[in-house]
Amino acid sequence: MPRTPKFDLRLDSPGLLDRQWLEPDERVIDWIPQWRLPVFDGVPKPPWTGEQVLRRTARVALLTLLWIVGSVVLLIVLAVIGEGLSGASSGGPDGKKTKGPDVVLRGRGRESMMGRMATPALRCRGLWVFTNRRIAFIEVRARTCGKFLSGSGEPNEYTEPVPIRTLIEVRDAQYEYEGEVDRLRRTRILRRYKPAGVYRRISFTDGSGIDLRRYRK
């Protein structure tokens, strides 16, 4: 029996949303894959759980071993460093490449609405989805491709539903879509403010909320 292919967050997500998650007549405005925690602005990062610490320790040990015996990990690390130095992340309003995170969670402390949603479960891989009815974060509970291996080839075909879990879901009655905003970033060395990109701003009733980098018009 063939093994179920790894889920590609970039290629397979549109099909998953259509097949398993969207409600009748619900329309996706934008979606963003997540491989690691988003950026927190005014909201404390969620603590690590014991299981997450063990998994991360095992992962670090495995990567260290691969570093010693091969050159593949070295190439990936160089790619990560190169990306961090160049800030190559497309999505600016004029097509230029700009730095800036994909998702920013905004709030005023842990007791804000967004702060209460920032749980350790957000350290998983999944999708941020913004529709005409809700904003949500969906965990993909299947084997997934890494970030640098994602996006090439063709979408996979699945004969069975992909295991998913909706970790965050806020209906449109509980938030206001404020439109598109230009976020700024602060440089690491000179500490100057520069454009970070265009974001869709969703604000909850207490002023906290989510900024999603705009990828689709």
mmCIF file of C-alpha atoms in Angstrom:
data_model
loop_
_atom_site.group_PDB
_atom_site.id
_atom_site.type_symbol
_atom_site.label_atom_id
_atom_site.label_comp_id
_atom_site.label_asym_id
_atom_site.label_seq_id
_atom_site.Cartn_x
_atom_site.Cartn_y
_atom_site.Cartn_z
ATOM 1 C CA MET A 1 0.000 0.000 0.000
ATOM 2 C CA PRO A 2 1.574 3.348 -1.033
ATOM 3 C CA ARG A 3 2.411 5.750 1.730
ATOM 4 C CA THR A 4 0.412 8.965 1.979
ATOM 5 C CA PRO A 5 2.516 11.781 0.484
ATOM 6 C CA LYS A 6 3.789 14.599 2.634
ATOM 7 C CA PHE A 7 1.437 17.544 2.771
ATOM 8 C CA ASP A 8 2.833 20.596 0.974
ATOM 9 C CA LEU A 9 1.588 23.724 2.757
ATOM 10 C CA ARG A 10 2.089 25.849 -0.345
ATOM 11 C CA LEU A 11 0.668 23.511 -2.981
ATOM 12 C CA ASP A 12 -1.923 21.388 -1.177
ATOM 13 C CA SER A 13 -3.615 23.985 1.042
ATOM 14 C CA PRO A 14 -6.145 25.376 -1.485
ATOM 15 C CA GLY A 15 -7.476 21.892 -2.193
ATOM 16 C CA LEU A 16 -7.669 21.052 1.506
ATOM 17 C CA LEU A 17 -9.664 24.195 2.259
ATOM 18 C CA ASP A 18 -12.112 23.483 -0.548
ATOM 19 C CA ARG A 19 -12.566 19.808 0.340
ATOM 20 C CA GLN A 20 -12.603 19.847 4.120
ATOM 21 C CA TRP A 21 -12.848 23.218 5.765
ATOM 22 C CA LEU A 22 -14.823 25.896 3.947
ATOM 23 C CA GLU A 23 -18.510 26.278 4.679
ATOM 24 C CA PRO A 24 -21.079 26.515 1.840
ATOM 25 C CA ASP A 25 -20.682 29.831 -0.035
ATOM 26 C CA GLU A 26 -17.677 30.788 2.099
ATOM 27 C CA ARG A 27 -14.914 32.499 0.111
ATOM 28 C CA VAL A 28 -11.180 32.623 0.881
ATOM 29 C CA ILE A 29 -9.721 36.130 0.771
ATOM 30 C CA ASP A 30 -6.166 35.086 1.589
ATOM 31 C CA TRP A 31 -4.234 32.274 3.250
ATOM 32 C CA ILE A 32 -0.670 31.974 4.550
ATOM 33 C CA PRO A 33 1.287 28.805 5.452
ATOM 34 C CA GLN A 34 3.110 28.697 8.794
ATOM 35 C CA TRP A 35 6.164 26.633 9.670
ATOM 36 C CA ARG A 36 7.102 28.490 12.863
ATOM 37 C CA LEU A 37 5.642 30.942 15.333
ATOM 38 C CA PRO A 38 4.410 34.270 13.937
ATOM 39 C CA VAL A 39 5.687 37.604 15.237
ATOM 40 C CA PHE A 40 4.183 38.858 18.518
ATOM 41 C CA ASP A 41 3.595 42.585 18.996
ATOM 42 C CA GLY A 42 2.479 43.395 22.548
ATOM 43 C CA VAL A 43 1.592 39.754 23.214
ATOM 44 C CA PRO A 44 3.946 37.431 25.154
ATOM 45 C CA LYS A 45 5.129 34.386 23.266
ATOM 46 C CA PRO A 46 3.453 31.201 24.497
ATOM 47 C CA PRO A 47 5.588 28.996 26.779
ATOM 48 C CA TRP A 48 7.035 25.693 25.638
ATOM 49 C CA THR A 49 5.324 22.502 26.740
ATOM 50 C CA GLY A 50 7.336 19.501 27.929
ATOM 51 C CA GLU A 51 6.515 17.596 24.767
ATOM 52 C CA GLN A 52 7.596 20.491 22.570
ATOM 53 C CA VAL A 53 10.920 20.756 24.424
ATOM 54 C CA LEU A 54 11.595 17.037 23.918
ATOM 55 C CA ARG A 55 10.688 17.191 20.247
ATOM 56 C CA ARG A 56 12.871 20.232 19.684
ATOM 57 C CA THR A 57 15.804 18.643 21.527
ATOM 58 C CA ALA A 58 15.514 15.516 19.383
ATOM 59 C CA ARG A 59 15.351 17.621 16.265
ATOM 60 C CA VAL A 60 18.461 19.590 17.198
ATOM 61 C CA ALA A 61 20.347 16.360 17.889
ATOM 62 C CA LEU A 62 19.332 14.942 14.518
ATOM 63 C CA LEU A 63 20.340 18.106 12.665
ATOM 64 C CA THR A 64 23.698 18.111 14.411
ATOM 65 C CA LEU A 65 24.325 14.542 13.274
ATOM 66 C CA LEU A 66 23.363 15.357 9.713
ATOM 67 C CA TRP A 67 25.685 18.356 9.796
ATOM 68 C CA ILE A 68 28.590 16.099 10.637
ATOM 69 C CA VAL A 69 27.920 13.399 8.038
ATOM 70 C CA GLY A 70 26.715 15.438 5.051
ATOM 71 C CA SER A 71 26.556 18.744 3.258
ATOM 72 C CA VAL A 72 22.789 18.977 2.787
ATOM 73 C CA VAL A 73 22.137 20.669 6.109
ATOM 74 C CA LEU A 74 24.986 23.100 5.417
ATOM 75 C CA LEU A 75 23.296 24.199 2.200
ATOM 76 C CA ILE A 76 19.989 24.705 4.018
ATOM 77 C CA VAL A 77 21.640 26.750 6.763
ATOM 78 C CA LEU A 78 23.365 28.919 4.161
ATOM 79 C CA ALA A 79 20.001 29.440 2.480
ATOM 80 C CA VAL A 80 18.476 30.501 5.804
ATOM 81 C CA ILE A 81 21.336 32.938 6.449
ATOM 82 C CA GLY A 82 21.065 34.303 2.934
ATOM 83 C CA GLU A 83 17.345 34.850 3.309
ATOM 84 C CA GLY A 84 17.811 36.619 6.624
ATOM 85 C CA LEU A 85 20.474 38.939 5.214
ATOM 86 C CA SER A 86 18.676 39.767 1.995
ATOM 87 C CA GLY A 87 15.186 39.980 3.445
ATOM 88 C CA ALA A 88 13.786 38.477 0.249
ATOM 89 C CA SER A 89 10.086 38.321 0.880
ATOM 90 C CA SER A 90 7.803 39.402 -1.952
ATOM 91 C CA GLY A 91 4.444 41.043 -1.563
ATOM 92 C CA GLY A 92 4.994 44.791 -1.612
ATOM 93 C CA PRO A 93 2.394 46.951 -3.340
ATOM 94 C CA ASP A 94 4.727 47.791 -6.252
ATOM 95 C CA GLY A 95 6.116 44.284 -6.654
ATOM 96 C CA LYS A 96 9.415 45.091 -4.926
ATOM 97 C CA LYS A 97 10.860 42.702 -2.376
ATOM 98 C CA THR A 98 10.513 43.869 1.206
ATOM 99 C CA LYS A 99 11.288 42.470 4.603
ATOM 100 C CA GLY A 100 8.529 41.673 7.021
ATOM 101 C CA PRO A 101 6.911 38.672 8.729
ATOM 102 C CA ASP A 102 3.929 36.894 7.211
ATOM 103 C CA VAL A 103 1.770 37.167 10.332
ATOM 104 C CA VAL A 104 1.846 39.610 13.266
ATOM 105 C CA LEU A 105 -0.277 38.974 16.364
ATOM 106 C CA ARG A 106 -1.093 42.302 18.061
ATOM 107 C CA GLY A 107 -2.319 42.867 21.596
ATOM 108 C CA ARG A 108 -1.917 44.495 25.003
ATOM 109 C CA GLY A 109 -0.614 41.705 27.174
ATOM 110 C CA ARG A 110 -1.687 38.147 27.781
ATOM 111 C CA GLU A 111 -5.167 39.141 28.958
ATOM 112 C CA SER A 112 -6.111 40.761 25.664
ATOM 113 C CA MET A 113 -8.275 38.729 23.311
ATOM 114 C CA MET A 114 -5.312 37.877 21.103
ATOM 115 C CA GLY A 115 -3.135 37.206 24.139
ATOM 116 C CA ARG A 116 -5.551 34.541 25.372
ATOM 117 C CA MET A 117 -5.418 32.831 21.982
ATOM 118 C CA ALA A 118 -1.605 32.676 21.975
ATOM 119 C CA THR A 119 -1.185 29.137 23.296
ATOM 120 C CA PRO A 120 1.737 26.705 22.863
ATOM 121 C CA ALA A 121 -0.332 24.924 20.190
ATOM 122 C CA LEU A 122 0.573 27.768 17.811
ATOM 123 C CA ARG A 123 4.083 26.294 17.531
ATOM 124 C CA CYS A 124 2.775 23.785 14.985
ATOM 125 C CA ARG A 125 2.697 23.858 11.194
ATOM 126 C CA GLY A 126 -0.499 24.972 9.591
ATOM 127 C CA LEU A 127 -2.420 27.725 7.797
ATOM 128 C CA TRP A 128 -3.690 31.177 8.613
ATOM 129 C CA VAL A 129 -6.918 31.648 6.654
ATOM 130 C CA PHE A 130 -8.946 34.819 6.168
ATOM 131 C CA THR A 131 -12.375 34.439 4.570
ATOM 132 C CA ASN A 132 -15.483 36.554 4.146
ATOM 133 C CA ARG A 133 -16.793 34.996 7.384
ATOM 134 C CA ARG A 134 -13.899 34.324 9.755
ATOM 135 C CA ILE A 135 -10.190 34.471 10.572
ATOM 136 C CA ALA A 136 -8.661 31.156 11.621
ATOM 137 C CA PHE A 137 -5.488 29.188 12.199
ATOM 138 C CA ILE A 138 -5.608 25.525 11.156
ATOM 139 C CA GLU A 139 -3.093 22.938 12.334
ATOM 140 C CA VAL A 140 -2.183 20.326 9.725
ATOM 141 C CA ARG A 141 -1.742 17.108 11.695
ATOM 142 C CA ALA A 142 0.012 15.150 8.985
ATOM 143 C CA ARG A 143 3.545 14.771 7.679
ATOM 144 C CA THR A 144 4.458 18.072 6.031
ATOM 145 C CA CYS A 145 7.220 19.292 3.742
ATOM 146 C CA GLY A 146 9.782 21.662 5.158
ATOM 147 C CA LYS A 147 9.688 25.312 4.131
ATOM 148 C CA PHE A 148 12.586 25.074 1.674
ATOM 149 C CA LEU A 149 11.215 21.933 0.014
ATOM 150 C CA SER A 150 7.697 23.310 -0.300
ATOM 151 C CA GLY A 151 6.172 24.803 -3.426
ATOM 152 C CA SER A 152 7.755 22.757 -6.229
ATOM 153 C CA GLY A 153 6.025 20.217 -8.432
ATOM 154 C CA GLU A 154 2.305 19.542 -8.554
ATOM 155 C CA PRO A 155 -0.316 19.351 -5.753
ATOM 156 C CA ASN A 156 -0.752 15.903 -4.228
ATOM 157 C CA GLU A 157 -3.930 13.870 -4.524
ATOM 158 C CA TYR A 158 -5.417 12.491 -1.304
ATOM 159 C CA THR A 159 -7.889 9.625 -1.158
ATOM 160 C CA GLU A 160 -8.725 10.330 2.492
ATOM 161 C CA PRO A 161 -9.213 13.548 4.490
ATOM 162 C CA VAL A 162 -6.031 15.182 5.772
ATOM 163 C CA PRO A 163 -6.027 15.380 9.604
ATOM 164 C CA ILE A 164 -6.527 19.010 10.614
ATOM 165 C CA ARG A 165 -7.566 20.929 13.724
ATOM 166 C CA THR A 166 -8.836 24.505 13.924
ATOM 167 C CA LEU A 167 -6.910 26.127 16.789
ATOM 168 C CA ILE A 168 -8.138 29.695 16.347
ATOM 169 C CA GLU A 169 -11.451 30.751 14.858
ATOM 170 C CA VAL A 170 -13.020 34.195 15.183
ATOM 171 C CA ARG A 171 -16.265 34.978 13.385
ATOM 172 C CA ASP A 172 -16.805 38.262 11.567
ATOM 173 C CA ALA A 173 -19.227 39.500 14.247
ATOM 174 C CA GLN A 174 -16.292 39.566 16.702
ATOM 175 C CA TYR A 175 -13.777 41.514 14.613
ATOM 176 C CA GLU A 176 -13.510 44.460 12.271
ATOM 177 C CA TYR A 177 -11.557 44.331 9.034
ATOM 178 C CA GLU A 178 -9.746 47.668 8.911
ATOM 179 C CA GLY A 179 -8.394 47.213 5.389
ATOM 180 C CA GLU A 180 -4.796 47.265 4.183
ATOM 181 C CA VAL A 181 -2.021 48.960 6.137
ATOM 182 C CA ASP A 182 1.664 49.586 5.453
ATOM 183 C CA ARG A 183 3.691 48.159 8.312
ATOM 184 C CA LEU A 184 7.175 49.320 9.220
ATOM 185 C CA ARG A 185 10.122 47.308 10.445
ATOM 186 C CA ARG A 186 13.134 48.387 12.496
ATOM 187 C CA THR A 187 16.570 47.500 11.156
ATOM 188 C CA ARG A 188 18.832 45.502 13.430
ATOM 189 C CA ILE A 189 22.014 47.582 13.171
ATOM 190 C CA LEU A 190 21.051 51.210 12.518
ATOM 191 C CA ARG A 191 17.636 50.842 14.242
ATOM 192 C CA ARG A 192 15.915 52.768 11.485
ATOM 193 C CA TYR A 193 12.337 52.212 10.352
ATOM 194 C CA LYS A 194 11.775 50.904 6.825
ATOM 195 C CA PRO A 195 8.755 49.497 4.929
ATOM 196 C CA ALA A 196 7.868 45.915 5.870
ATOM 197 C CA GLY A 197 5.058 45.354 3.359
ATOM 198 C CA VAL A 198 1.307 45.610 2.916
ATOM 199 C CA TYR A 199 -0.864 43.804 5.477
ATOM 200 C CA ARG A 200 -4.544 43.092 5.976
ATOM 201 C CA ARG A 201 -5.491 44.287 9.460
ATOM 202 C CA ILE A 202 -8.118 42.427 11.494
ATOM 203 C CA SER A 203 -8.960 43.965 14.884
ATOM 204 C CA PHE A 204 -10.980 42.401 17.692
ATOM 205 C CA THR A 205 -13.377 44.209 19.995
ATOM 206 C CA ASP A 206 -10.642 45.044 22.542
ATOM 207 C CA GLY A 207 -8.218 46.474 19.980
ATOM 208 C CA SER A 208 -5.956 43.439 19.703
ATOM 209 C CA GLY A 209 -5.852 41.542 16.437
ATOM 210 C CA ILE A 210 -3.929 40.037 13.540
ATOM 211 C CA ASP A 211 -2.005 41.533 10.631
ATOM 212 C CA LEU A 212 -1.691 39.219 7.617
ATOM 213 C CA ARG A 213 0.747 40.015 4.836
ATOM 214 C CA ARG A 214 -1.204 40.515 1.634
ATOM 215 C CA TYR A 215 -0.348 37.920 -0.987
ATOM 216 C CA ARG A 216 -3.564 37.766 -3.023
ATOM 217 C CA LYS A 217 -5.700 40.685 -4.127
#
